[in-house]
Coordinates of C-alpha atoms in Angstrom, one line a residue:
X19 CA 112.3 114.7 2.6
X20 CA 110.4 111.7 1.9
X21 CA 111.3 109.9 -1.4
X22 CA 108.3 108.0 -2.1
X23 CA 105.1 109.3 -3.7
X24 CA 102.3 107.6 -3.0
X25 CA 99.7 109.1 -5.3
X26 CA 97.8 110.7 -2.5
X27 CA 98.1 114.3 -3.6
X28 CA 94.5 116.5 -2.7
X29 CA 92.2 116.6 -4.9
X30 CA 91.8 119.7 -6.8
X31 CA 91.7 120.9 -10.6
X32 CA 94.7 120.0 -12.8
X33 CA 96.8 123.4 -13.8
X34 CA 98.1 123.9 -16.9
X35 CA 101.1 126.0 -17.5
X36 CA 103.2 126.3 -19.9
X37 CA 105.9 126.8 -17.8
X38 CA 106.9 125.8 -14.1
X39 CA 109.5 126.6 -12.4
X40 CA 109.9 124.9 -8.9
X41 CA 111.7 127.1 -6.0
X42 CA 111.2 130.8 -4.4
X43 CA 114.9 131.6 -3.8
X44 CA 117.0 134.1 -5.7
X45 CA 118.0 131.2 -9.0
X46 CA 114.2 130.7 -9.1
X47 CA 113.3 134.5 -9.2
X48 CA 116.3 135.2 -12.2
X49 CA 114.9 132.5 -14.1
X50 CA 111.4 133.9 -13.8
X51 CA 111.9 137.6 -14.4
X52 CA 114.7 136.8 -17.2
X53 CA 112.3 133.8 -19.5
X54 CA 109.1 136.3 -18.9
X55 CA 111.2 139.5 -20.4
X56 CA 112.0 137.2 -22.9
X57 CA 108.3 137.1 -24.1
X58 CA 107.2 133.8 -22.1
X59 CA 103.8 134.7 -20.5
X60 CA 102.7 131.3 -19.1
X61 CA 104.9 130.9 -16.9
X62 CA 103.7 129.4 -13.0
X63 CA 106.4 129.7 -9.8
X64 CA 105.7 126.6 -7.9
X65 CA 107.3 126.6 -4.1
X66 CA 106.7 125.1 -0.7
X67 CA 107.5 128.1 1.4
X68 CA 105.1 130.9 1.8
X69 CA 107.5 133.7 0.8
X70 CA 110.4 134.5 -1.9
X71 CA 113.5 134.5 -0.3
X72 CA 115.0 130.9 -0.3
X73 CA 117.8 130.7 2.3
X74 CA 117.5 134.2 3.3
X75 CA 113.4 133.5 4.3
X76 CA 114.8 129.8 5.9
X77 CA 117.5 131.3 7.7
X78 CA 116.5 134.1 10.4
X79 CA 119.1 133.4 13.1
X80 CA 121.6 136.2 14.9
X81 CA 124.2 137.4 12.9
X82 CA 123.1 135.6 9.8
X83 CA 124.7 137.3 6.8
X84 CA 126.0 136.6 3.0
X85 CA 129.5 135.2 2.8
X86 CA 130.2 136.9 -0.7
X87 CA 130.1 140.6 -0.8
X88 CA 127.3 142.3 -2.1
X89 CA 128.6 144.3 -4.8
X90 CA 128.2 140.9 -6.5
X91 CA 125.9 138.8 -4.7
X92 CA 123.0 140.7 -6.8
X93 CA 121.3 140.8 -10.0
X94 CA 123.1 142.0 -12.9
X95 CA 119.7 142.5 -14.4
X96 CA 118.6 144.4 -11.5
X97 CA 120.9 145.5 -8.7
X98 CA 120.5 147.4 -5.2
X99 CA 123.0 150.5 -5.6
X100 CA 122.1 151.7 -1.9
X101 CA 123.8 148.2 0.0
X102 CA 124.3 149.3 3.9
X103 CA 127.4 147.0 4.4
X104 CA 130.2 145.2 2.3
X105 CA 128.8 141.5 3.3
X106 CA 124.7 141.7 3.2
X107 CA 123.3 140.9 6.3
X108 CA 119.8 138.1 6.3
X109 CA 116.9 141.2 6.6
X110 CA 118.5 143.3 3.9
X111 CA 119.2 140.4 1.7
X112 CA 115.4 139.3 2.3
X113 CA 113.8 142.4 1.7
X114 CA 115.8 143.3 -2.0
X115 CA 114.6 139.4 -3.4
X116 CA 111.0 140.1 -2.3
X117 CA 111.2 143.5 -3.5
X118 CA 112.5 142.2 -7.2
X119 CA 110.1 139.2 -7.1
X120 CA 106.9 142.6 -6.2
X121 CA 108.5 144.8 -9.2
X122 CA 108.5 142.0 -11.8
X123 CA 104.8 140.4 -10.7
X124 CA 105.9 137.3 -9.8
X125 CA 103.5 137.1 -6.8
X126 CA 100.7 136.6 -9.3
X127 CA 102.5 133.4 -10.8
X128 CA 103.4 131.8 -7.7
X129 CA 101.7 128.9 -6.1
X130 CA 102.9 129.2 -2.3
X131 CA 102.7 126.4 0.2
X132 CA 102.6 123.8 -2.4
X133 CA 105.4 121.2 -2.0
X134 CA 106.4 119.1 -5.0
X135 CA 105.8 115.9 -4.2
X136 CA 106.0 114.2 -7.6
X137 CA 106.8 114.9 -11.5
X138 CA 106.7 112.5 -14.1
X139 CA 106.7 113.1 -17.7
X140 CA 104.4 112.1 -19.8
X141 CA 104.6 110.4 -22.9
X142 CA 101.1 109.9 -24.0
X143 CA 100.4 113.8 -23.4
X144 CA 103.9 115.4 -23.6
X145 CA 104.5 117.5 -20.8
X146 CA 105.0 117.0 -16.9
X147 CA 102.6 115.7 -14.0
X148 CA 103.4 117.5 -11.3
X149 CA 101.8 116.5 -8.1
X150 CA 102.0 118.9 -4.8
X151 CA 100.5 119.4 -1.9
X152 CA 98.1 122.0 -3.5
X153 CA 97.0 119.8 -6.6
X154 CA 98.1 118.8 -9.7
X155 CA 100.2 120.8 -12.2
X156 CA 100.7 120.0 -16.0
X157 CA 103.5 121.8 -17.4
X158 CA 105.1 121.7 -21.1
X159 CA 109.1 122.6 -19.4
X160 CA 109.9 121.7 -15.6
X161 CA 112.5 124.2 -14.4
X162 CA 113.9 122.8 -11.0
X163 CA 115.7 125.9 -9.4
X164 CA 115.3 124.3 -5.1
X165 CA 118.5 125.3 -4.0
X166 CA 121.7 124.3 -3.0
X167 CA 121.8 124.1 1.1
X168 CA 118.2 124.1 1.5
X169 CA 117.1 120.5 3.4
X170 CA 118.7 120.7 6.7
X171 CA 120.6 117.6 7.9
X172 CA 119.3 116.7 11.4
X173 CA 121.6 114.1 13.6
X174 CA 120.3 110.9 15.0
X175 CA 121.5 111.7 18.5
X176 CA 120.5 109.3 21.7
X177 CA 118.2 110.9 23.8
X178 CA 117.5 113.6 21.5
X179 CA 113.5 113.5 22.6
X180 CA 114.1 113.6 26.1
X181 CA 116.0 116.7 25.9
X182 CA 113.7 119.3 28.1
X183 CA 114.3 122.4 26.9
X184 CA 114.5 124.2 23.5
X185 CA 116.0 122.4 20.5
X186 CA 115.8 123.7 16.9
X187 CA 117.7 123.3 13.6
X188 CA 119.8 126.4 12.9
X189 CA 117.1 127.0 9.8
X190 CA 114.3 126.9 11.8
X191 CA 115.3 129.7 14.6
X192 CA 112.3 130.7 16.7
X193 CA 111.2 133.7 16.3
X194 CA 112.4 136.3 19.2
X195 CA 115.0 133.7 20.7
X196 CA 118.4 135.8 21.3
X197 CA 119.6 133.0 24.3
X198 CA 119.3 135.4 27.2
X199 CA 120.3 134.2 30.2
X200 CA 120.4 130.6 28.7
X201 CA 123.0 128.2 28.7
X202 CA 123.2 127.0 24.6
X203 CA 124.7 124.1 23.1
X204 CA 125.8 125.1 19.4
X205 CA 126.2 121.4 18.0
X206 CA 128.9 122.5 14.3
X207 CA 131.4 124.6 13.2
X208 CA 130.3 125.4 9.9
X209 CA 129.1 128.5 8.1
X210 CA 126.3 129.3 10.5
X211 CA 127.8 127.9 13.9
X212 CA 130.5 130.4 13.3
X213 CA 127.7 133.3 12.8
X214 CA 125.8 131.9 15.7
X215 CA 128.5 131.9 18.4
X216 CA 129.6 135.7 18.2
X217 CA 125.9 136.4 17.9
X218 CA 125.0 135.1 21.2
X219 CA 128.1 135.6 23.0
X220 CA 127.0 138.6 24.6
X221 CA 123.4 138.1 25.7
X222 CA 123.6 134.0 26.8
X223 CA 124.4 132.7 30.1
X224 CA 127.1 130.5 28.4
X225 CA 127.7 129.3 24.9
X226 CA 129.2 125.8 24.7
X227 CA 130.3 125.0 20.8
X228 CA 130.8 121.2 20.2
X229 CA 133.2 120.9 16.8
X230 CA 133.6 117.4 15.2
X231 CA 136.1 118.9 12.9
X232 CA 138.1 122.2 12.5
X233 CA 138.0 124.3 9.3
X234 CA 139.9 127.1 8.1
X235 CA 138.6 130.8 8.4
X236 CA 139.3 134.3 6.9
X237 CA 139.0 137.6 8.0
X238 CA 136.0 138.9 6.4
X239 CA 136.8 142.7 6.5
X240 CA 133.1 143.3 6.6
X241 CA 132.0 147.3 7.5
X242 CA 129.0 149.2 7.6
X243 CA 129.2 151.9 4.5
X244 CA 128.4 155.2 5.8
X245 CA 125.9 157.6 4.6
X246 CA 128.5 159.6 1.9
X247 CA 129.9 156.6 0.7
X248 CA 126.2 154.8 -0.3
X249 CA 125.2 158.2 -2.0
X250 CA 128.5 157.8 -3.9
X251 CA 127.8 154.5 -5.0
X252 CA 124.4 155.3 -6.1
X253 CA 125.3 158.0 -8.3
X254 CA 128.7 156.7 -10.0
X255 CA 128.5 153.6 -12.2
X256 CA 132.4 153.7 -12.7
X257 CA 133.0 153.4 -9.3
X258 CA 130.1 150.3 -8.8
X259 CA 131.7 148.7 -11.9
X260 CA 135.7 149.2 -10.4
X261 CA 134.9 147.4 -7.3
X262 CA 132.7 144.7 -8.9
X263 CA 135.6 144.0 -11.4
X264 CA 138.4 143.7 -8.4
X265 CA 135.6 141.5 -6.4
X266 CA 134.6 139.2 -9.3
X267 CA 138.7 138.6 -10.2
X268 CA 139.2 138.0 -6.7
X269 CA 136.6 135.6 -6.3
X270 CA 137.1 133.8 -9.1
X271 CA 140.6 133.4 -8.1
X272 CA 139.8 132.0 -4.8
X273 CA 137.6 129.8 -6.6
X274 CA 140.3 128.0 -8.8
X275 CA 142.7 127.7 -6.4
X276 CA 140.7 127.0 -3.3
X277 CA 137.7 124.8 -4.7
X278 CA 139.4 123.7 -7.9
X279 CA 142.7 123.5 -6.6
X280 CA 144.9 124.5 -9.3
X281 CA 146.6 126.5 -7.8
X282 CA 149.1 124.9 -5.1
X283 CA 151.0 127.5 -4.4
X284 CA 148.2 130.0 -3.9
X285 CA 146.4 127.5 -2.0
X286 CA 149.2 127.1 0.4
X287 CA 149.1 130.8 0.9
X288 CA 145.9 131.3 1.6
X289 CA 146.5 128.7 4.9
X290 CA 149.4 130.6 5.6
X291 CA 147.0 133.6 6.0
X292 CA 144.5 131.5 7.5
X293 CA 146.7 130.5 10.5
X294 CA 148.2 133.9 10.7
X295 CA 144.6 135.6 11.2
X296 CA 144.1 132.3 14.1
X297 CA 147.7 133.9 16.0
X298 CA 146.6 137.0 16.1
X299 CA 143.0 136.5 17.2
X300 CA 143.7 133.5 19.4
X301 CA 145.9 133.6 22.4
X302 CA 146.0 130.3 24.1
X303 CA 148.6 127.6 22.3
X304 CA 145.8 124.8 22.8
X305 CA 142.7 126.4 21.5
X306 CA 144.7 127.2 18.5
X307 CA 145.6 123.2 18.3
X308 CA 142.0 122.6 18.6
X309 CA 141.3 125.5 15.7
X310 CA 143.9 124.0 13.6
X311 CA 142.6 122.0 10.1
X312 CA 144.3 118.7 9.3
X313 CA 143.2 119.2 5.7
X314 CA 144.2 121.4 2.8
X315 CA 141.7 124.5 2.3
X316 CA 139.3 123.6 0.0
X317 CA 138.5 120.1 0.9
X318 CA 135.4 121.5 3.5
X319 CA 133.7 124.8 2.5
X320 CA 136.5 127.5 3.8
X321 CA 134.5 130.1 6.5
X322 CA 134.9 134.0 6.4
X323 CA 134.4 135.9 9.8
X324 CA 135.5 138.8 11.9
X325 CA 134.2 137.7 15.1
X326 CA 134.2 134.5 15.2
X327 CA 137.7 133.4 16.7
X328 CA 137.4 136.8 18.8
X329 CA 134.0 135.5 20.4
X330 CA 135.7 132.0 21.8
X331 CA 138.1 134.0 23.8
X332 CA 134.8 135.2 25.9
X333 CA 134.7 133.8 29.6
X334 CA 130.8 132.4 28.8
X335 CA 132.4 131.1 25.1
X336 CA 133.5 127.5 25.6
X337 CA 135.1 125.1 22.6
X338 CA 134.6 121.5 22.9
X339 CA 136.3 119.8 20.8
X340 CA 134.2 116.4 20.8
X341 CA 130.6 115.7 18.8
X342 CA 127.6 115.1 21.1
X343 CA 127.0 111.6 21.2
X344 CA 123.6 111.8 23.5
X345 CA 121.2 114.1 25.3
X346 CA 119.0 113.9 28.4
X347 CA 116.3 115.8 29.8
X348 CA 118.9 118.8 31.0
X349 CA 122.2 118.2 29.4
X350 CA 124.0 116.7 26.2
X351 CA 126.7 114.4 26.2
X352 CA 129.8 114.3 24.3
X353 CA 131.5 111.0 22.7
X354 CA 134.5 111.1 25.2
X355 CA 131.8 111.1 28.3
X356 CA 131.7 114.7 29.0
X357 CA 128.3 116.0 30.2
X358 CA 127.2 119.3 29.7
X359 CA 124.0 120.9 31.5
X360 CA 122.2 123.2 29.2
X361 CA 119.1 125.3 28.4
X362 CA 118.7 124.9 24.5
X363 CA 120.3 123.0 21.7
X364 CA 121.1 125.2 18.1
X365 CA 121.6 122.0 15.9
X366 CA 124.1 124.2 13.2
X367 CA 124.9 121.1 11.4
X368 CA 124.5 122.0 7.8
X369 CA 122.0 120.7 4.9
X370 CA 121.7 118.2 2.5
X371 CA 123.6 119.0 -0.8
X372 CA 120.8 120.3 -3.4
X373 CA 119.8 117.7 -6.2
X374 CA 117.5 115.9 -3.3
X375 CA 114.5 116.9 -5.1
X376 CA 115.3 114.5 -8.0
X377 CA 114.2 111.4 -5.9
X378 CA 111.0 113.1 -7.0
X379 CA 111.1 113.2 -10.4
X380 CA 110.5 110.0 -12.7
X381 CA 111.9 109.9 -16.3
X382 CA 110.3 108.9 -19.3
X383 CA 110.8 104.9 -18.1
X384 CA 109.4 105.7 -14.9
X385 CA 112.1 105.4 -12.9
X386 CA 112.9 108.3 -10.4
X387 CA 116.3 110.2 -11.5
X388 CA 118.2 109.3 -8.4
X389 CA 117.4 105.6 -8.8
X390 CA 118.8 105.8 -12.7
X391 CA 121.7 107.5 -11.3
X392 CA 123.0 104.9 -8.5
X393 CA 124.4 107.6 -6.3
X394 CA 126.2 109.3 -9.1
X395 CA 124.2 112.8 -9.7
X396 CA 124.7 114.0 -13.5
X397 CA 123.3 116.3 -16.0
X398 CA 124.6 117.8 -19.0
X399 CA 125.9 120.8 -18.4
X400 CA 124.9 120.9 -15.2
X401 CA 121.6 121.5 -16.8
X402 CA 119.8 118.8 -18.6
X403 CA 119.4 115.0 -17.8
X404 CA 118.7 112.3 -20.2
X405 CA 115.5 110.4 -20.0
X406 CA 114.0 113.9 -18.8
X407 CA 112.8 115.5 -21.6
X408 CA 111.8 119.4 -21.7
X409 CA 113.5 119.3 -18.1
X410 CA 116.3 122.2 -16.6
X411 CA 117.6 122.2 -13.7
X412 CA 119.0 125.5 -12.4
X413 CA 121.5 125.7 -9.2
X414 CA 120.9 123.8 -6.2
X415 CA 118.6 121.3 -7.9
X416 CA 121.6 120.6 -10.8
X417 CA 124.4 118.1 -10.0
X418 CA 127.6 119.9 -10.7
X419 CA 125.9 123.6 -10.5
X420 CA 127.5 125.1 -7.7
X421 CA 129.7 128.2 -8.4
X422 CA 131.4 130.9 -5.7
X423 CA 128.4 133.1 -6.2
X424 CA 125.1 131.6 -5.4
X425 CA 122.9 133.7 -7.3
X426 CA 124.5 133.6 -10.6
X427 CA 123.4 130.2 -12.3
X428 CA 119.6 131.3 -12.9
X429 CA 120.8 134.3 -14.4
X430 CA 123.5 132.2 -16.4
X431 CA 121.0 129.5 -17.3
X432 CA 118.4 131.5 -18.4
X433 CA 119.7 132.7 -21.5
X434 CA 120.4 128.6 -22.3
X435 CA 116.8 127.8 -21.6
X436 CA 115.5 130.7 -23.6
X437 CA 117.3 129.9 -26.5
X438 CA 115.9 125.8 -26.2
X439 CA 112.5 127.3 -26.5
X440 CA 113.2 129.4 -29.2
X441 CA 114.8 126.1 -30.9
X442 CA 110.9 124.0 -30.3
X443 CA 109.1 126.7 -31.3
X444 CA 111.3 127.7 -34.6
X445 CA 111.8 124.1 -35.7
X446 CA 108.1 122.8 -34.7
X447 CA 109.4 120.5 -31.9
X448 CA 107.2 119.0 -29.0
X449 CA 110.3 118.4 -26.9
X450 CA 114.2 118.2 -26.0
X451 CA 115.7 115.4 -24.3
X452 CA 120.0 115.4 -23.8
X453 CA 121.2 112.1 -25.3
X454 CA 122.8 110.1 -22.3
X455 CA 126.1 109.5 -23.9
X456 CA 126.0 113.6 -24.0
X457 CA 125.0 113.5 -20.3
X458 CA 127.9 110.6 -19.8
X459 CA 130.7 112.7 -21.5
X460 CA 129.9 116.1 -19.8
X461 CA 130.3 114.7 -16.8
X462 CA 133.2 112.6 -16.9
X463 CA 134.8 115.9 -18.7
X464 CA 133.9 117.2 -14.9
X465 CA 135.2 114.4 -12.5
X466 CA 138.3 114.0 -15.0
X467 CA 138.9 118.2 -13.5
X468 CA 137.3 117.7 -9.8
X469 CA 139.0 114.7 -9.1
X470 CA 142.3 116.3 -8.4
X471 CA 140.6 119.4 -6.7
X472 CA 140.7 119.1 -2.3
X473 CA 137.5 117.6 -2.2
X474 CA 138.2 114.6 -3.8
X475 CA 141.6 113.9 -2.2
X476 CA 142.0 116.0 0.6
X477 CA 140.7 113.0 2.9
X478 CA 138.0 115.3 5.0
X479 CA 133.9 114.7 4.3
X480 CA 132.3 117.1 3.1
X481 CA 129.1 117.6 1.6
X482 CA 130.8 117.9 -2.4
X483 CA 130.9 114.3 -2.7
X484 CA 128.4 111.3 -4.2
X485 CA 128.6 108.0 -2.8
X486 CA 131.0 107.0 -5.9
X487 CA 133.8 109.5 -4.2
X488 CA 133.0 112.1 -7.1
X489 CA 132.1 116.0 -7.0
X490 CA 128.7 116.8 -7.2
X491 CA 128.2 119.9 -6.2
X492 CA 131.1 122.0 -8.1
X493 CA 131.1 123.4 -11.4
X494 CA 134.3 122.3 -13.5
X495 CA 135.9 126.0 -13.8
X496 CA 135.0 129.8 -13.8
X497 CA 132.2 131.7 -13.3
X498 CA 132.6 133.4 -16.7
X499 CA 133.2 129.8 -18.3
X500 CA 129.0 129.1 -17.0
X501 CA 128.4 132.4 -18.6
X502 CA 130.0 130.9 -22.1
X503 CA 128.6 127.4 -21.5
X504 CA 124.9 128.8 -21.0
X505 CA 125.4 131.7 -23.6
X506 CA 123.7 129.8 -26.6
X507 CA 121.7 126.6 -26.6
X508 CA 123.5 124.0 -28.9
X509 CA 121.0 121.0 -30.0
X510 CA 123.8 119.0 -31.3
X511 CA 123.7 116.7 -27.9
X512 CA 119.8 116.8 -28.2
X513 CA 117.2 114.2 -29.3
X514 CA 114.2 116.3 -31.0
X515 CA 110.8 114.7 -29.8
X516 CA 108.5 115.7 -32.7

């Protein structure tokens, strides 16, 4: 993503909206259908893909599939009661957020293929300048809602353009590939390399998996729901509601003691369990070694998988436990000298951590917001940054908005943004804009919780942490403690911009 606007957006007639949200992915859609039942007409989707979707329209590979179970991973304004498995697979997942964003009519509002290049705010007219690759946009609120893996992180690897056959980013899977008869390089060991692997295991030639770092993984206990059981479902809201309680309180414990680590002792089991699951699905004493994390859970994203450790005990499955340090026309290389001759290259190596898209926008001052914030990301509740006014930022896009399920801050935000309308229009005000001691406070509230959490001091890198050694990406405590935060809008940490 480049960082610099150069004023050189086409030429075509300025839009004005009242509202613009930027994003097409499942925080953007709850944020859309949840401020326009609230009454709010004007409202324009903004989004540089050509489809709703997000993640699920980026990511097409084999064996793609959600990592929290459906039951919750949904819209509590409007959920699917007819899932065909536990864990959602990619098609599924795609088809319900396109089918929510056709029912509500946000196709009509939504400005495809246009890429946010710039927003600045005002101060002469009082709104936002939005410059993208379709034209300009004015906007009276700026709703940033881009998603939190959503810029893929692509390695500077020697050779890399003299590599002869296919090479792609895990995100940008071509269309019809299943590795047939190819030898493939899967360069990670993340959340999608460990999809990937099992995936191609049985059609490819040989799968060769290059891990820089070893992570720990649970059983996922995914299952297809047979016919009774999804007619069940469908007609019995006690039974829905049962097993989305037990989920949510399961999750949300997972969450504290894993990503929050307050929990020691439950942490501790969970990598008993962890190791446990790597015994029985792993024979050989040195591919366990090599499977093995030398940090505590939490510190890198934990995985979830039923096939994955099964998959690398293959014959055409082989673990190489070395990063690829160079590439030539028909092979890659590995840092300890090993060559490797393969057919394609599945570059699995993860994305950029969300709040990207604020080298784009320019507070009141005119500097950009990541310049202003020197490597530290903050807003106000994960929400609002000073100098920015009439600006929310929802998910991804927010420092400190991450939470175990990914499609539950537009739906918890909403409510806050509704209710900072309500507060303009009731008390004649042009604009909000959170103080920056506000800003200041809330976030060192946060670091003062996340700094003892694994990803601060569990000595691994991870994609959590800011150049100052801080959490970025987490939000300080539980899903249901973003519900409370977002329930009401307060104006107390507010400047009013009459």
């Amino acid at each position: 993503m480049s960082t610099e606007w150069t004023g050189a957006a086409p030429a075509a007639p300025v839009h004005r909206v009242a509202i613009l949200i930027v994003g097409s992915g499942g925080n953007a859609i709850a944020a859309a259908v949840l401020l326009a039942r609230a009454g709010h007409a004007d409202i324009t989707i903004m989004t540089k893909h050509a489809d709703f979707g997000g993640a699920w329209l980026q990511n097409t590979y084999p064996g793609c599939e959600v990592d929290s179970p459906s039951v919750v991973y949904q819209f509590e304004f409007d959920p699917n009661r007819r899932w065909s498995s536990l864990f959602a697979r990619q098609p599924e997942l795609l088809d319900y957020l396109r089918d929510v964003a056709r029912r509500n009519d946000l196709y009509k509002r939504t400005m495809f293929e246009a890429e946010l290049l710039d927003a600045r705010w005002s101060v002469d007219e009082h709104c936002w300048i939005v410059e993208s690759t379709r034209g300009t946009v004015t906007a009276g609120v700026l709703i940033l809602a881009t998603g939190f893996l959503e810029e893929p992180v692509i390695p500077e690897i020697s050779g890399m353009d003299s590599f002869g056959g296919r090479i792609f980013h895990s995100s940008m899977w071509p269309v019809g590939y299943t590795g047939a008869g190819d030898r493939v390089a899967v360069v990670g060991s993340g959340s999608s390399a460990i999809q990937i692997v099992p995936a191609l295991a049985p059609r490819a030639a040989e799968v060769i998996q290059f891990q820089r770092t070893p992570t720990w993984v649970f059983p996922k206990q995914n299952r297809q729901l047979p016919a009774e059981e999804i007619d069940m479902l469908e007609r019995s809201p006690a039974e829905r509601e049962t097993r989305e309680v037990a989920v949510q309180e399961e999750e949300e414990r997972n969450w504290s003691a894993i990503f929050l680590g307050l929990d020691d002792a439950a942490a501790k089991e969970y990598e008993r369990l962890s190791r446990e699951f790597l015994h029985e699905q792993i024979a050989e004493p040195e591919i366990r070694t090599l499977l093995t994390p030398d940090h505590p859970v939490g510190c890198k994203r934990p995985l979830v998988s039923d096939d994955y450790y099964g998959s690398l005990n293959a014959p055409n499955v082989c673990l190489v436990p070395s990063a690829v340090s160079s590439m030539g026309p028909e092979f890659v290389m590995t840092s300890d000298g090993d060559r490797f001759d393969v057919d394609a290259v599945v570059l699995a190596t993860g994305f950029h951590f969300g709040g990207h898209i604020l080298d784009r926008v320019r507070r009141r001052d005119g500097q950009t917001v990541a310049a202003r914030q020197q490597g530290r990301p903050r807003a106000y509740k994960a929400i609002s940054v000073s100098g920015c006014p009439n600006l929310f930022l929802v998910g991804g896009a927010a420092p400190n908005g991450q939470i175990w399920n990914g499609l539950f801050p537009g739906q918890a935000a909403a409510p806050y943004i509704i209710g900072a309308l309500a507060h303009m229009r009731d008390h004649g005000l042009i604009a909000l804009e959170v103080s920056e001691e506000a800003e200041e406070a809330w976030k060192a509230g946060a670091d003062t919780l996340l700094d003892e959490g694994p990803t601060v001091i569990g000595g691994c890198l991870n994609y959590s942490q800011d150049e100052t050694g801080h959490n970025k990406a987490a939000w300080p405590g539980s899903l249901e403690s973003m519900r409370a935060a977002y329930a009401m809008f307060d104006p107390t940490d507010y400047i009013a911009i009459t």
